[in-house]
PDB file of C-alpha atoms and ligand atoms in Angstrom:
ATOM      1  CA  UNK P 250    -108.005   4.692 -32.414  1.00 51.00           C
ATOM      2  CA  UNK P 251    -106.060   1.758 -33.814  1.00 65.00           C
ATOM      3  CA  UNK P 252    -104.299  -0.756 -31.364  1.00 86.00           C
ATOM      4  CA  UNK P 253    -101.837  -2.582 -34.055  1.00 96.00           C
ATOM      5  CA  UNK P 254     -98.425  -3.384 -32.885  1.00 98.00           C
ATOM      6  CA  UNK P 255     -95.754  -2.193 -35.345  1.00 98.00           C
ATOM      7  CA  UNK P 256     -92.427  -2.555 -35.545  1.00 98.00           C
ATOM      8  CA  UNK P 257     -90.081  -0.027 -37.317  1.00 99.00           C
ATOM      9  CA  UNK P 258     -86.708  -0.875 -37.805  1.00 99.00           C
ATOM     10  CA  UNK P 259     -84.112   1.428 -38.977  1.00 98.00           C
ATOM     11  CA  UNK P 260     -86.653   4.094 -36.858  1.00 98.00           C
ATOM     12  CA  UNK P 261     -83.902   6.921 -35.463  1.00 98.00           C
ATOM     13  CA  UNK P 262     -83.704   8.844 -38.645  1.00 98.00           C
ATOM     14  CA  UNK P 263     -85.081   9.135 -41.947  1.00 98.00           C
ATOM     15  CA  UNK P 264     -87.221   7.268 -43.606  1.00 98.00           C
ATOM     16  CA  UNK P 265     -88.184   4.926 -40.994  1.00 98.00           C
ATOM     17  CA  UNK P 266     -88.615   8.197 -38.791  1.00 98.00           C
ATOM     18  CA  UNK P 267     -91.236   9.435 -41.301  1.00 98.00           C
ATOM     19  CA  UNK P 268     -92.978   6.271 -41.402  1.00 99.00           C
ATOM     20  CA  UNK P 269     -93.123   6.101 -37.852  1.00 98.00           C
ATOM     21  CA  UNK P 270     -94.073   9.416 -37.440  1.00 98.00           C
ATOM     22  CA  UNK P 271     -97.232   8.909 -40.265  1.00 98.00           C
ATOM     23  CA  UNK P 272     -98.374   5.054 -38.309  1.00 98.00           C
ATOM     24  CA  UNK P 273     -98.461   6.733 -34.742  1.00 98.00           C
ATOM     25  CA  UNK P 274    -100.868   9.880 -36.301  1.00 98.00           C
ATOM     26  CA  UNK P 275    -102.515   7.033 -37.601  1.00 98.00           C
ATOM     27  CA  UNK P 276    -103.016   5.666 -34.067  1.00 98.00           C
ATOM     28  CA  UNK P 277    -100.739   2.456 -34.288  1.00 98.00           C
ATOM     29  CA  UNK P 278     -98.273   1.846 -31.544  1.00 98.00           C
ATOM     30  CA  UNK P 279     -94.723   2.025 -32.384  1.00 98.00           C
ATOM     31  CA  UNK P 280     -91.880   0.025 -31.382  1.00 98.00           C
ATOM     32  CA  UNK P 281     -88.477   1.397 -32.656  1.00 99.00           C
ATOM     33  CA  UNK P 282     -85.331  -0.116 -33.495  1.00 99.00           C
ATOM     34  CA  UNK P 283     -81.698   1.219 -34.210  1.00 98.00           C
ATOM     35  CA  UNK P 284     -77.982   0.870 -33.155  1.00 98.00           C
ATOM     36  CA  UNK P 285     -78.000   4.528 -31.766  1.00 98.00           C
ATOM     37  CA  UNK P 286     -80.730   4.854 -28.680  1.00 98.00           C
ATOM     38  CA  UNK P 287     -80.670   8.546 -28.364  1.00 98.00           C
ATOM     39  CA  UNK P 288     -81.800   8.758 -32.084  1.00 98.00           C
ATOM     40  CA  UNK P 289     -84.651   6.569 -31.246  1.00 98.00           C
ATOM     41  CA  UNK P 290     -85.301   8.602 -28.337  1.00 98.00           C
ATOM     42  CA  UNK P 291     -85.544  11.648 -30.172  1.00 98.00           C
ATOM     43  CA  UNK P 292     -88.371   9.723 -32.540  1.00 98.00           C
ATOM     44  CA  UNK P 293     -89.839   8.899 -29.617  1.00 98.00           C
ATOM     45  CA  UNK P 294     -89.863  12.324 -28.210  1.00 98.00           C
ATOM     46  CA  UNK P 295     -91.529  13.094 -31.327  1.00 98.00           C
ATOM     47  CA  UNK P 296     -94.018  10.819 -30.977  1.00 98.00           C
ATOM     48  CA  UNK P 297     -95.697  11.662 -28.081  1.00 98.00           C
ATOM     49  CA  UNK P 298     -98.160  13.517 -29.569  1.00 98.00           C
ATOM     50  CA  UNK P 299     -99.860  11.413 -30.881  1.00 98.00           C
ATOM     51  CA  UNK P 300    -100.645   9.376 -27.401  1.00 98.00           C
ATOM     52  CA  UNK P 301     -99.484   6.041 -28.895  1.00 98.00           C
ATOM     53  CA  UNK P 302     -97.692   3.332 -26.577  1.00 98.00           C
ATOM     54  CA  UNK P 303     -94.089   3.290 -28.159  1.00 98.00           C
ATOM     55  CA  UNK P 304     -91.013   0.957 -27.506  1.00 98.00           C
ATOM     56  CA  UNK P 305     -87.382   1.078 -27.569  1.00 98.00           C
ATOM     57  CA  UNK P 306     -85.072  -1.657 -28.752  1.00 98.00           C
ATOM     58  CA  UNK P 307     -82.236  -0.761 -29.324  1.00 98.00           C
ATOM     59  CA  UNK P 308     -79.439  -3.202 -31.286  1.00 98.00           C
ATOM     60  CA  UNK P 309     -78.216  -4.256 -35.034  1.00 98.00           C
ATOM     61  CA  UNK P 310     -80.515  -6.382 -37.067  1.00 98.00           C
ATOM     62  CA  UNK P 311     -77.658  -8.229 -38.183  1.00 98.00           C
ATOM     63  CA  UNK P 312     -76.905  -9.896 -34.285  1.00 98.00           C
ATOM     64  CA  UNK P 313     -79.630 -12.962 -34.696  1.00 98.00           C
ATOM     65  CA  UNK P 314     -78.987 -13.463 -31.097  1.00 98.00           C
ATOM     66  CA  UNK P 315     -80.227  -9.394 -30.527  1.00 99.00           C
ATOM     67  CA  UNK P 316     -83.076 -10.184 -33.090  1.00 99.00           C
ATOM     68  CA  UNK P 317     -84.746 -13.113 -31.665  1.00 98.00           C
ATOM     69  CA  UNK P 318     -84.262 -11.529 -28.342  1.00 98.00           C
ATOM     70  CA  UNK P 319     -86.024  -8.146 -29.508  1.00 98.00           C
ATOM     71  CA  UNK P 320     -89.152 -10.219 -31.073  1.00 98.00           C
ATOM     72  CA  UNK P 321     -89.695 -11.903 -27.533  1.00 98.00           C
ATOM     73  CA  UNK P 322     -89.532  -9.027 -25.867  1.00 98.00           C
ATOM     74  CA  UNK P 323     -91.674  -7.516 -28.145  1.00 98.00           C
ATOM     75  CA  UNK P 324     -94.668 -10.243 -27.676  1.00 96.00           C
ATOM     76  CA  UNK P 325     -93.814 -10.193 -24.083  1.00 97.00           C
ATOM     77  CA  UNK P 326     -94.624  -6.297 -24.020  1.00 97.00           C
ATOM     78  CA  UNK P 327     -97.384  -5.848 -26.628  1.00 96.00           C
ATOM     79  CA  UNK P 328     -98.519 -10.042 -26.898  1.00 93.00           C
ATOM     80  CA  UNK P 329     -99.430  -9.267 -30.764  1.00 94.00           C
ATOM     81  CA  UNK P 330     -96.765  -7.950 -33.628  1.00 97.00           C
ATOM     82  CA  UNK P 331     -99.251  -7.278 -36.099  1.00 96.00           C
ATOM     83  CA  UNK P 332     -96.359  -5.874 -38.873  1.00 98.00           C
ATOM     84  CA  UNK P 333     -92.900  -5.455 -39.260  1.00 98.00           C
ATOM     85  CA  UNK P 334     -91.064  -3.227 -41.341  1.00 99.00           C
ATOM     86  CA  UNK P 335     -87.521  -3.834 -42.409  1.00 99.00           C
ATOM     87  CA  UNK P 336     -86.058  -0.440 -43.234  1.00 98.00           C
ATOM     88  CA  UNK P 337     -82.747  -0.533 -41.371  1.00 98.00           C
ATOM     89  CA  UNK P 338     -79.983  -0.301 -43.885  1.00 98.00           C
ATOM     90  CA  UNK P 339     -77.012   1.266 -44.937  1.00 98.00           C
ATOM     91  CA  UNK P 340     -75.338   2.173 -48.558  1.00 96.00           C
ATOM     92  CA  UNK P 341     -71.649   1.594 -47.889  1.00 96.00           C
ATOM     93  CA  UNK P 342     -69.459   4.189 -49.985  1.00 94.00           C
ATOM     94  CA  UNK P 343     -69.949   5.162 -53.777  1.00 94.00           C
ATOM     95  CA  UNK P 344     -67.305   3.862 -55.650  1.00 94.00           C
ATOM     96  CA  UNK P 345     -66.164   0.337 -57.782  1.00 95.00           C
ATOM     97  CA  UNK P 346     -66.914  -2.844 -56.420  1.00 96.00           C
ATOM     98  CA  UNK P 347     -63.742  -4.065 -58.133  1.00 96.00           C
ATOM     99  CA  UNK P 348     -61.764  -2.305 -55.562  1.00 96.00           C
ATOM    100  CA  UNK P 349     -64.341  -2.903 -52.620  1.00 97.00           C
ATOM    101  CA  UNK P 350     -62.940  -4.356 -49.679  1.00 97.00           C
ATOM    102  CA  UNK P 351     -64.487  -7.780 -48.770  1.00 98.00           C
ATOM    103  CA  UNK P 352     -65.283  -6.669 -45.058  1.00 98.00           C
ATOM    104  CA  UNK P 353     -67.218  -3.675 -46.671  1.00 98.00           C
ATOM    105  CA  UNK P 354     -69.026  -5.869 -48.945  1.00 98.00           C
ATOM    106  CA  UNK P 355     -70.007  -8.411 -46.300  1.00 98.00           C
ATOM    107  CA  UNK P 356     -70.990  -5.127 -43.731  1.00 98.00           C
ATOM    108  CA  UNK P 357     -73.482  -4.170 -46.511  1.00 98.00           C
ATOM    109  CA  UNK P 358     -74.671  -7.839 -47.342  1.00 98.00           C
ATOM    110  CA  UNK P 359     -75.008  -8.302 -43.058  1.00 98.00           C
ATOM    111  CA  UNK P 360     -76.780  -5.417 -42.551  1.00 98.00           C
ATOM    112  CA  UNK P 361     -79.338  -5.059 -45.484  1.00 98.00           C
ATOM    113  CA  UNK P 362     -80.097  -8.453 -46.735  1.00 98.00           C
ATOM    114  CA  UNK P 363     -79.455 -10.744 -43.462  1.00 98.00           C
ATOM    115  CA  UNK P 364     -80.772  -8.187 -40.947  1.00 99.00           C
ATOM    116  CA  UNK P 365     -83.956  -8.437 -42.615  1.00 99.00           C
ATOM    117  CA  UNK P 366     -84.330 -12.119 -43.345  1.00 99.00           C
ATOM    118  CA  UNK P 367     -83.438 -12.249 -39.284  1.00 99.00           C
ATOM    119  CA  UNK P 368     -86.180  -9.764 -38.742  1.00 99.00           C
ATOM    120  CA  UNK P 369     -88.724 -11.621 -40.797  1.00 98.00           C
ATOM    121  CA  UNK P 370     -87.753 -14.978 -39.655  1.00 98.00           C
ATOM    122  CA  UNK P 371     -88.446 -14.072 -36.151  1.00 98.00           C
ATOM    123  CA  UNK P 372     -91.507 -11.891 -36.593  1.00 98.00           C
ATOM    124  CA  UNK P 373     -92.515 -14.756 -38.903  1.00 97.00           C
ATOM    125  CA  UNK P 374     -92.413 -17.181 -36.220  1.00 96.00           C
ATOM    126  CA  UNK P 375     -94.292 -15.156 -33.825  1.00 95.00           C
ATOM    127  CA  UNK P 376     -96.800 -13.756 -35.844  1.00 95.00           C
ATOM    128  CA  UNK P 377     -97.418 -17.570 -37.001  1.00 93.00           C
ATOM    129  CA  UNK P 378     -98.071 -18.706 -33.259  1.00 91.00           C
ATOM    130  CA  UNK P 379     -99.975 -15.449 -32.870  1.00 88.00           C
ATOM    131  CA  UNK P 380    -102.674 -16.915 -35.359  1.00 76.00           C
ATOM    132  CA  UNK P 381    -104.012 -18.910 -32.280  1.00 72.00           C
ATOM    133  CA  UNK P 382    -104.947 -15.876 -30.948  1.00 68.00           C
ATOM    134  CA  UNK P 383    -106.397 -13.537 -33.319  1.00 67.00           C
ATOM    135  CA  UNK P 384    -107.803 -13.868 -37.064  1.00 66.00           C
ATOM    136  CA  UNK P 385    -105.552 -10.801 -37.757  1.00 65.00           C
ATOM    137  CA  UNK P 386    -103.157 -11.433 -40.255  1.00 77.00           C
ATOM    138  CA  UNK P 387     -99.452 -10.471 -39.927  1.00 95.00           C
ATOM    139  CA  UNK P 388     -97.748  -8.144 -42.783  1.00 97.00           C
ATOM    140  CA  UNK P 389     -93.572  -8.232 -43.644  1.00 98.00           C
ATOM    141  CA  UNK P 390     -92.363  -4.917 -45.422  1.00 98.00           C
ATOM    142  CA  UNK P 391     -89.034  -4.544 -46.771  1.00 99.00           C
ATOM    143  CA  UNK P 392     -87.694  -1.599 -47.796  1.00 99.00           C
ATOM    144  CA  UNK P 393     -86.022  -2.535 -51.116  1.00 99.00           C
ATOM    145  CA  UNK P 394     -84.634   0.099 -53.579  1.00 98.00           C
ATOM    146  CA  UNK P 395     -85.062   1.088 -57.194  1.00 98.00           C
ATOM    147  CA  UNK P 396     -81.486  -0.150 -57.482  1.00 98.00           C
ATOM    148  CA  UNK P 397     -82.607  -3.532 -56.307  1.00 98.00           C
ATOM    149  CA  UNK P 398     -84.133  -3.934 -59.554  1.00 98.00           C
ATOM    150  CA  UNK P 399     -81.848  -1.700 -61.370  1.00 98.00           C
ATOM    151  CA  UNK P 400     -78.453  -1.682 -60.079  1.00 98.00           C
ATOM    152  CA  UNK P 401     -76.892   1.791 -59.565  1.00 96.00           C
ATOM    153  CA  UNK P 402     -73.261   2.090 -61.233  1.00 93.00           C
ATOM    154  CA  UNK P 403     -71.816   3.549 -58.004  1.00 92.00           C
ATOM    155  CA  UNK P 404     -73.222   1.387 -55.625  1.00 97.00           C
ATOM    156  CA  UNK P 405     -72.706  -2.608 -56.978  1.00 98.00           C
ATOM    157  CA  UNK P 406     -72.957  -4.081 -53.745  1.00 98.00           C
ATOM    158  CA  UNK P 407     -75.849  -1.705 -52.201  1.00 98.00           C
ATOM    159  CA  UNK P 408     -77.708  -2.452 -55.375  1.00 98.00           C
ATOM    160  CA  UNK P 409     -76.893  -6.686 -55.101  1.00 98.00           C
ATOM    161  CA  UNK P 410     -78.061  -6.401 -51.546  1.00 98.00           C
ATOM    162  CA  UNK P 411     -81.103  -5.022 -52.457  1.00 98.00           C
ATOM    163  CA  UNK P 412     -82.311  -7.274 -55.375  1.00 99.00           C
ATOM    164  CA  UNK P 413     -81.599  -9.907 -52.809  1.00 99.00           C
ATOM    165  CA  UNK P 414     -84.049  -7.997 -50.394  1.00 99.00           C
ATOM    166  CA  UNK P 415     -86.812  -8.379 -53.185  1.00 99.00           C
ATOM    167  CA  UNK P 416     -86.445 -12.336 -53.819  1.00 98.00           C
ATOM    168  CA  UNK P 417     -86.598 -12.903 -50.380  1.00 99.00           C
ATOM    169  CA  UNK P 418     -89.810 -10.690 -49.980  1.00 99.00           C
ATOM    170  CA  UNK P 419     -90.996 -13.015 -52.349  1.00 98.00           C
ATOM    171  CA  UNK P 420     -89.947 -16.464 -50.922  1.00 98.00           C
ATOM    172  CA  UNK P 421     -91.343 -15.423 -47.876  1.00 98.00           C
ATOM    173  CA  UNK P 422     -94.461 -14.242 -49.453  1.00 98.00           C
ATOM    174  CA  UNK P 423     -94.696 -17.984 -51.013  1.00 98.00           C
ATOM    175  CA  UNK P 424     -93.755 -19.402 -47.625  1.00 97.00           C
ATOM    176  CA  UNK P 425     -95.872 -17.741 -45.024  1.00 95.00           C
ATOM    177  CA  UNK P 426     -99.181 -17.354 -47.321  1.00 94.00           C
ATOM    178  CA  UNK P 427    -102.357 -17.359 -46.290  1.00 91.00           C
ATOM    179  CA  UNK P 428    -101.415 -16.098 -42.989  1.00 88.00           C
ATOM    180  CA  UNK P 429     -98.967 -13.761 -43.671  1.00 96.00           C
ATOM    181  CA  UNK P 430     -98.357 -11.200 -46.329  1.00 97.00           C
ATOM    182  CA  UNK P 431     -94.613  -9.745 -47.401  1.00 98.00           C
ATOM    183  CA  UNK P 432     -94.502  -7.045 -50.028  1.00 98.00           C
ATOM    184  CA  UNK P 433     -91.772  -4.399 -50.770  1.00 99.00           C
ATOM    185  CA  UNK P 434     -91.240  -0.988 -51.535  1.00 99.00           C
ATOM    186  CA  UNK P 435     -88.265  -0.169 -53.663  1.00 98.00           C
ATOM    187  CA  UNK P 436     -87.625   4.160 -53.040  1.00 98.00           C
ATOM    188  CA  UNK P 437     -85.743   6.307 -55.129  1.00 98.00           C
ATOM    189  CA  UNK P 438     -83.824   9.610 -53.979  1.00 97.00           C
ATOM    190  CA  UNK P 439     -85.314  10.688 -50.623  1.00 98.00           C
ATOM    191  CA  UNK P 440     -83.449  13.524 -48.796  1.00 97.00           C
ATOM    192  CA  UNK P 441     -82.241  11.326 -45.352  1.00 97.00           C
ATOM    193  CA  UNK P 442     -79.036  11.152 -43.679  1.00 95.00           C
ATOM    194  CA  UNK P 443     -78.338   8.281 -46.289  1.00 93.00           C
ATOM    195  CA  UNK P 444     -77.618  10.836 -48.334  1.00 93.00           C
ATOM    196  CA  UNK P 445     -76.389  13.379 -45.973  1.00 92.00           C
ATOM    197  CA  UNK P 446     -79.498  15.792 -45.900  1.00 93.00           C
ATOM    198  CA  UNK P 447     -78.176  17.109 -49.512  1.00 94.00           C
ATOM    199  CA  UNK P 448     -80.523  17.790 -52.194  1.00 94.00           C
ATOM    200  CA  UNK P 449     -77.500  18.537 -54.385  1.00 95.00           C
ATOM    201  CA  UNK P 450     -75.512  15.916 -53.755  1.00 93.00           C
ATOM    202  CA  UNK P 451     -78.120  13.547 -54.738  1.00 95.00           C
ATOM    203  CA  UNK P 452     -78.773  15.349 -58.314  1.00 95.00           C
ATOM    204  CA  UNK P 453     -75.076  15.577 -59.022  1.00 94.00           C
ATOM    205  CA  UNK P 454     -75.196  11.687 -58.531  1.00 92.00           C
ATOM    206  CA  UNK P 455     -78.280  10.739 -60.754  1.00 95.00           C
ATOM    207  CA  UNK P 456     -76.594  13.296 -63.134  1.00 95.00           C
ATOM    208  CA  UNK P 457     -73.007  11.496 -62.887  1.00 94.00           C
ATOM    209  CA  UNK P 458     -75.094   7.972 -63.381  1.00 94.00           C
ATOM    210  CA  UNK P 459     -77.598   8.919 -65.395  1.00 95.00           C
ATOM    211  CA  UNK P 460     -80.375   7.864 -63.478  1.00 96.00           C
ATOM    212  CA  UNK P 461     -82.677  10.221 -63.286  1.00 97.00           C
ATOM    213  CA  UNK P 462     -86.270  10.724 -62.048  1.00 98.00           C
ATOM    214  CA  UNK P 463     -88.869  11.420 -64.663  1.00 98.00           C
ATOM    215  CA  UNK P 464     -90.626  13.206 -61.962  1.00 98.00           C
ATOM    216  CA  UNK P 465     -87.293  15.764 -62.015  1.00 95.00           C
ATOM    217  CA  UNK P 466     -87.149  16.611 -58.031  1.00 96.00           C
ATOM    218  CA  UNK P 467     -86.067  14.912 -55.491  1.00 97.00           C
ATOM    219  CA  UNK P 468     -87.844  12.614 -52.821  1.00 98.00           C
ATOM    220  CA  UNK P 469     -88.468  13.622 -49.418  1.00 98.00           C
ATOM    221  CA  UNK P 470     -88.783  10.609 -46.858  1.00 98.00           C
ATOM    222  CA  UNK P 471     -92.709  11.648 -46.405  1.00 98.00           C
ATOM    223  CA  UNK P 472     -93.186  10.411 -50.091  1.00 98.00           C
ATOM    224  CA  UNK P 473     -93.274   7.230 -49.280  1.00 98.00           C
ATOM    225  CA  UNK P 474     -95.483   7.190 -45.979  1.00 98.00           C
ATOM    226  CA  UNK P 475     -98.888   6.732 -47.844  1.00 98.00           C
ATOM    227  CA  UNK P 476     -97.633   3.549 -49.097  1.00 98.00           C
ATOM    228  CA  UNK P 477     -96.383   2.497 -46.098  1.00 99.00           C
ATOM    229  CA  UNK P 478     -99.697   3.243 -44.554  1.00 98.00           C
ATOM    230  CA  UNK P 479    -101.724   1.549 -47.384  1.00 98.00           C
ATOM    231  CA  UNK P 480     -99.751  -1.728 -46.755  1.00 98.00           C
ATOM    232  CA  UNK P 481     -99.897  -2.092 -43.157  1.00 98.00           C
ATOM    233  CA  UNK P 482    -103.572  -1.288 -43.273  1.00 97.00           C
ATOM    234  CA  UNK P 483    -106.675  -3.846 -43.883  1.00 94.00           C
ATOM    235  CA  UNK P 484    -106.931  -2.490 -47.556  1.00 96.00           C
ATOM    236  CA  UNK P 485    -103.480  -4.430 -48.849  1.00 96.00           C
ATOM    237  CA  UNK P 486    -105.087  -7.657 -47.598  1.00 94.00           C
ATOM    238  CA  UNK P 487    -105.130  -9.205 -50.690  1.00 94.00           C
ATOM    239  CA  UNK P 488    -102.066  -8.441 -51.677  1.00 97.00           C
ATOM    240  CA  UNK P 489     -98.669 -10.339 -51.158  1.00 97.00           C
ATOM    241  CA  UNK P 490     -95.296 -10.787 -52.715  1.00 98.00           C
ATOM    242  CA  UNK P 491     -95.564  -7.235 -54.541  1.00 98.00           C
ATOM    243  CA  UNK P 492     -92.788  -5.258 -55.341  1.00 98.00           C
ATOM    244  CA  UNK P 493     -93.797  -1.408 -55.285  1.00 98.00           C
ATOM    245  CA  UNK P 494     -91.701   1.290 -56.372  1.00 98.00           C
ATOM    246  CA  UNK P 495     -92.076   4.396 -55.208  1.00 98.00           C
ATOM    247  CA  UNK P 496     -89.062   6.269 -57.284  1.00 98.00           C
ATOM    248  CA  UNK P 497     -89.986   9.592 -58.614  1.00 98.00           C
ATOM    249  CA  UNK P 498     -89.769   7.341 -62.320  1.00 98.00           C
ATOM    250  CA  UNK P 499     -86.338   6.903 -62.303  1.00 98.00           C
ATOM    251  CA  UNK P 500     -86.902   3.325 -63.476  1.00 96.00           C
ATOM    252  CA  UNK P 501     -90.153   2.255 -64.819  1.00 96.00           C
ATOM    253  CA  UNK P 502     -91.402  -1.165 -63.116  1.00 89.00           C
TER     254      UNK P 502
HETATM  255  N1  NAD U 285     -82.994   7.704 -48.880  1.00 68.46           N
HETATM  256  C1  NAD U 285     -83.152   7.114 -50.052  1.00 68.46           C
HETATM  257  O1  NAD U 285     -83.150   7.772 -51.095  1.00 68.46           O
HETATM  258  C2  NAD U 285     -83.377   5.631 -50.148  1.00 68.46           C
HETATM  259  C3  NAD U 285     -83.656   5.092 -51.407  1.00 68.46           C
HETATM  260  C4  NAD U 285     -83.891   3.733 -51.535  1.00 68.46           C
HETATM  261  C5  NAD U 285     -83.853   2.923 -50.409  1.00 68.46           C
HETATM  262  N2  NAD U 285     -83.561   3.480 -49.201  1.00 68.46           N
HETATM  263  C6  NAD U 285     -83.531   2.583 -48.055  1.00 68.46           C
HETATM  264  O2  NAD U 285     -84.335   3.117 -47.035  1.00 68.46           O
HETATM  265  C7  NAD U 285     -83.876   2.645 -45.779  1.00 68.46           C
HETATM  266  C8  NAD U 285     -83.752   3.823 -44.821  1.00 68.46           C
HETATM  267  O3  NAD U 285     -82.711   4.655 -45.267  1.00 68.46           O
HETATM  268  P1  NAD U 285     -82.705   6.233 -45.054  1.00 68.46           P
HETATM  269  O4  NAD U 285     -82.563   6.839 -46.388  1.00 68.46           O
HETATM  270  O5  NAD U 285     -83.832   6.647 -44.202  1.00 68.46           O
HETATM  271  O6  NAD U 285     -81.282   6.440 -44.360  1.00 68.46           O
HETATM  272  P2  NAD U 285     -80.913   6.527 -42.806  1.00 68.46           P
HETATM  273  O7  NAD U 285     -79.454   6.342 -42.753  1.00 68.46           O
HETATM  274  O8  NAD U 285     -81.511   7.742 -42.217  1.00 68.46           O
HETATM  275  O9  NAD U 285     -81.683   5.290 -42.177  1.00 68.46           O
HETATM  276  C9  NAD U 285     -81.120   4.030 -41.976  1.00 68.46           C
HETATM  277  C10 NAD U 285     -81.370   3.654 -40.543  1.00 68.46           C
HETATM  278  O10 NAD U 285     -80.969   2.302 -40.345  1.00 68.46           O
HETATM  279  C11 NAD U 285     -80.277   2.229 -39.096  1.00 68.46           C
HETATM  280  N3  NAD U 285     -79.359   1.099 -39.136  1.00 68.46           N
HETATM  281  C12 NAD U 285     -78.253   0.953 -39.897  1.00 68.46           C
HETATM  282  N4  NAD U 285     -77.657  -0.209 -39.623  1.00 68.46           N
HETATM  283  C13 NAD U 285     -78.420  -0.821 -38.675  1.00 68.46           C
HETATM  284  C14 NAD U 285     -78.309  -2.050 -37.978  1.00 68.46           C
HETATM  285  N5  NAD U 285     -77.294  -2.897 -38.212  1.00 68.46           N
HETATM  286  N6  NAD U 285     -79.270  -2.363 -37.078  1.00 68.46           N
HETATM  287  C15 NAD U 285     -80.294  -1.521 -36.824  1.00 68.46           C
HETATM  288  N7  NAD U 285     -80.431  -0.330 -37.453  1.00 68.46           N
HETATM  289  C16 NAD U 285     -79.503   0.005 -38.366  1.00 68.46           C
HETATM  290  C17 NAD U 285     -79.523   3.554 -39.000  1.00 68.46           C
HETATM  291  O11 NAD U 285     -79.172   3.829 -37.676  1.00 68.46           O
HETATM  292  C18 NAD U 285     -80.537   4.508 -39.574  1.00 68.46           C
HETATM  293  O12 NAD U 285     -81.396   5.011 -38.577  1.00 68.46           O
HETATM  294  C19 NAD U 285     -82.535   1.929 -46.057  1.00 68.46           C
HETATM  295  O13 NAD U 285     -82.772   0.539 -46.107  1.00 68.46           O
HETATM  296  C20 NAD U 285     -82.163   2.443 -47.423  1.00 68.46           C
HETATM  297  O14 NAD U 285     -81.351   1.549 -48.140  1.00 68.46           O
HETATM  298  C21 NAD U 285     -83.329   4.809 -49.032  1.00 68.46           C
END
């Protein structure tokens, strides 16, 4: 049975569901995070099979006063937050960013890039005082996407806010070394309520973009929980400031 301390956020649907769902089989407790509580209930609900201790907090990763509120009460209730996981995010809607209203741009921009730089700053902190305690290293992982490193026509802003996501993964990575680690995965096309649950509506946009996976299906949000599970575990110790993607090919990194 493992006793590590993680926190999801992002955690009522999705991928961070999945990911959650994979950790607690794994025996880690779970402490999950989203703007809508009864979706994190639901998760929760889910997660009781597994006999794990699991944690509600629910708010938006964007509020730094919420944030640094959530990782104190998160020490308070477990003492040790042994990884974080940024996975909260949204994609705003398809279109030009020519025409994109500046409160939409900024909404993405709040949510993706400064929720998680609020998330890792705080879990940074603590995980830093933490090393009094324990030899146990903390671990920071974003949840970038392949349009982070290749922007997606349709989605300009999404796509800036992620390649933002994966510098900062790396500044922290340079900041917080030896003690802690911050790596990133960068998906591709999972079936998730980011996408409305629609296989075809996915395909019609890679087709429309032309970004399409090599791997010709596409993702389900369980496709990327053995990487998740690899880098919260012992066996990514050596590893920091890595950017992973985990895509289905449709960009080769
Ligand atoms: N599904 C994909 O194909 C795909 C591909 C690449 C990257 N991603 C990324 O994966 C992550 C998870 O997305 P998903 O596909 O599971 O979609 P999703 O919509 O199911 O998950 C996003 C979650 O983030 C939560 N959230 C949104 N704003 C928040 C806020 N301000 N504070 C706290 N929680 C907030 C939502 O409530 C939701 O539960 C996102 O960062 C997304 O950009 C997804």
């Amino acid at each position: 049975m493992n006793s590590k301390n993680i926190l999801i956020t992002g955690s009522g649907s999705g991928l961070g569901r999945a990911m959650s769902i994979r950790l607690a089989s794994e025996g880690y407790n779970i402490i999950l995070n989203g703007r809508t509580e009864s979706k994190l209930i639901e998760t929760q609900e889910i997660l009781k099979e597994y006999n794990v201790k699991t944690f509600i907090k629910t708010g938006d990763v964007s509020d730094s006063k919420f944030v640094e509120s959530m990782i104190s009460e998160i020490i308070d209730d477990v003492e040790l937050l042994h990884a974080v996981i940024n996975n909260a995010g949204i994609s705003g809607k398809p279109g030009s960013i020519l025409r994109m209203a500046e409160a939409e741009a900024q909404k993405i921009m709040d949510i993706n890039f400064k929720g998680t730089w609020l998330v890792s700053k705080y879990s940074g902190l603590a995980m830093k005082k933490q090393r009094k305690l324990t030899p146990l290293r903390g671990k920071i992982i974003n949840v970038s996407s392949f349009a982070g490193l290749e922007p997606m026509p349709s989605l300009g802003m999404y796509s800036c806010s992620k390649a933002a996501i994966i510098s900062l993964t790396k500044s922290f990575a340079k900041e917080l070394a030896p003690v802690i680690t911050a790596n990133a995965i960068c998906p591709g096309y999972h079936i998730t309520p980011i996408y409305k649950n629609d296989p075809n509506l996915i395909q019609s946009m890679w087709n429309s973009i032309n970004m399409i996976p090599l791997l010709e299906r596409v993702g389900t949000a369980e496709d990327v929980t053995g990487l998740i599970s690899y880098l919260v575990s012992d066996d990514s110790n050596y590893m920091t400031g890595q950017i992973i993607s985990i895509c289905g090919g449709v960009i080769l990194h």
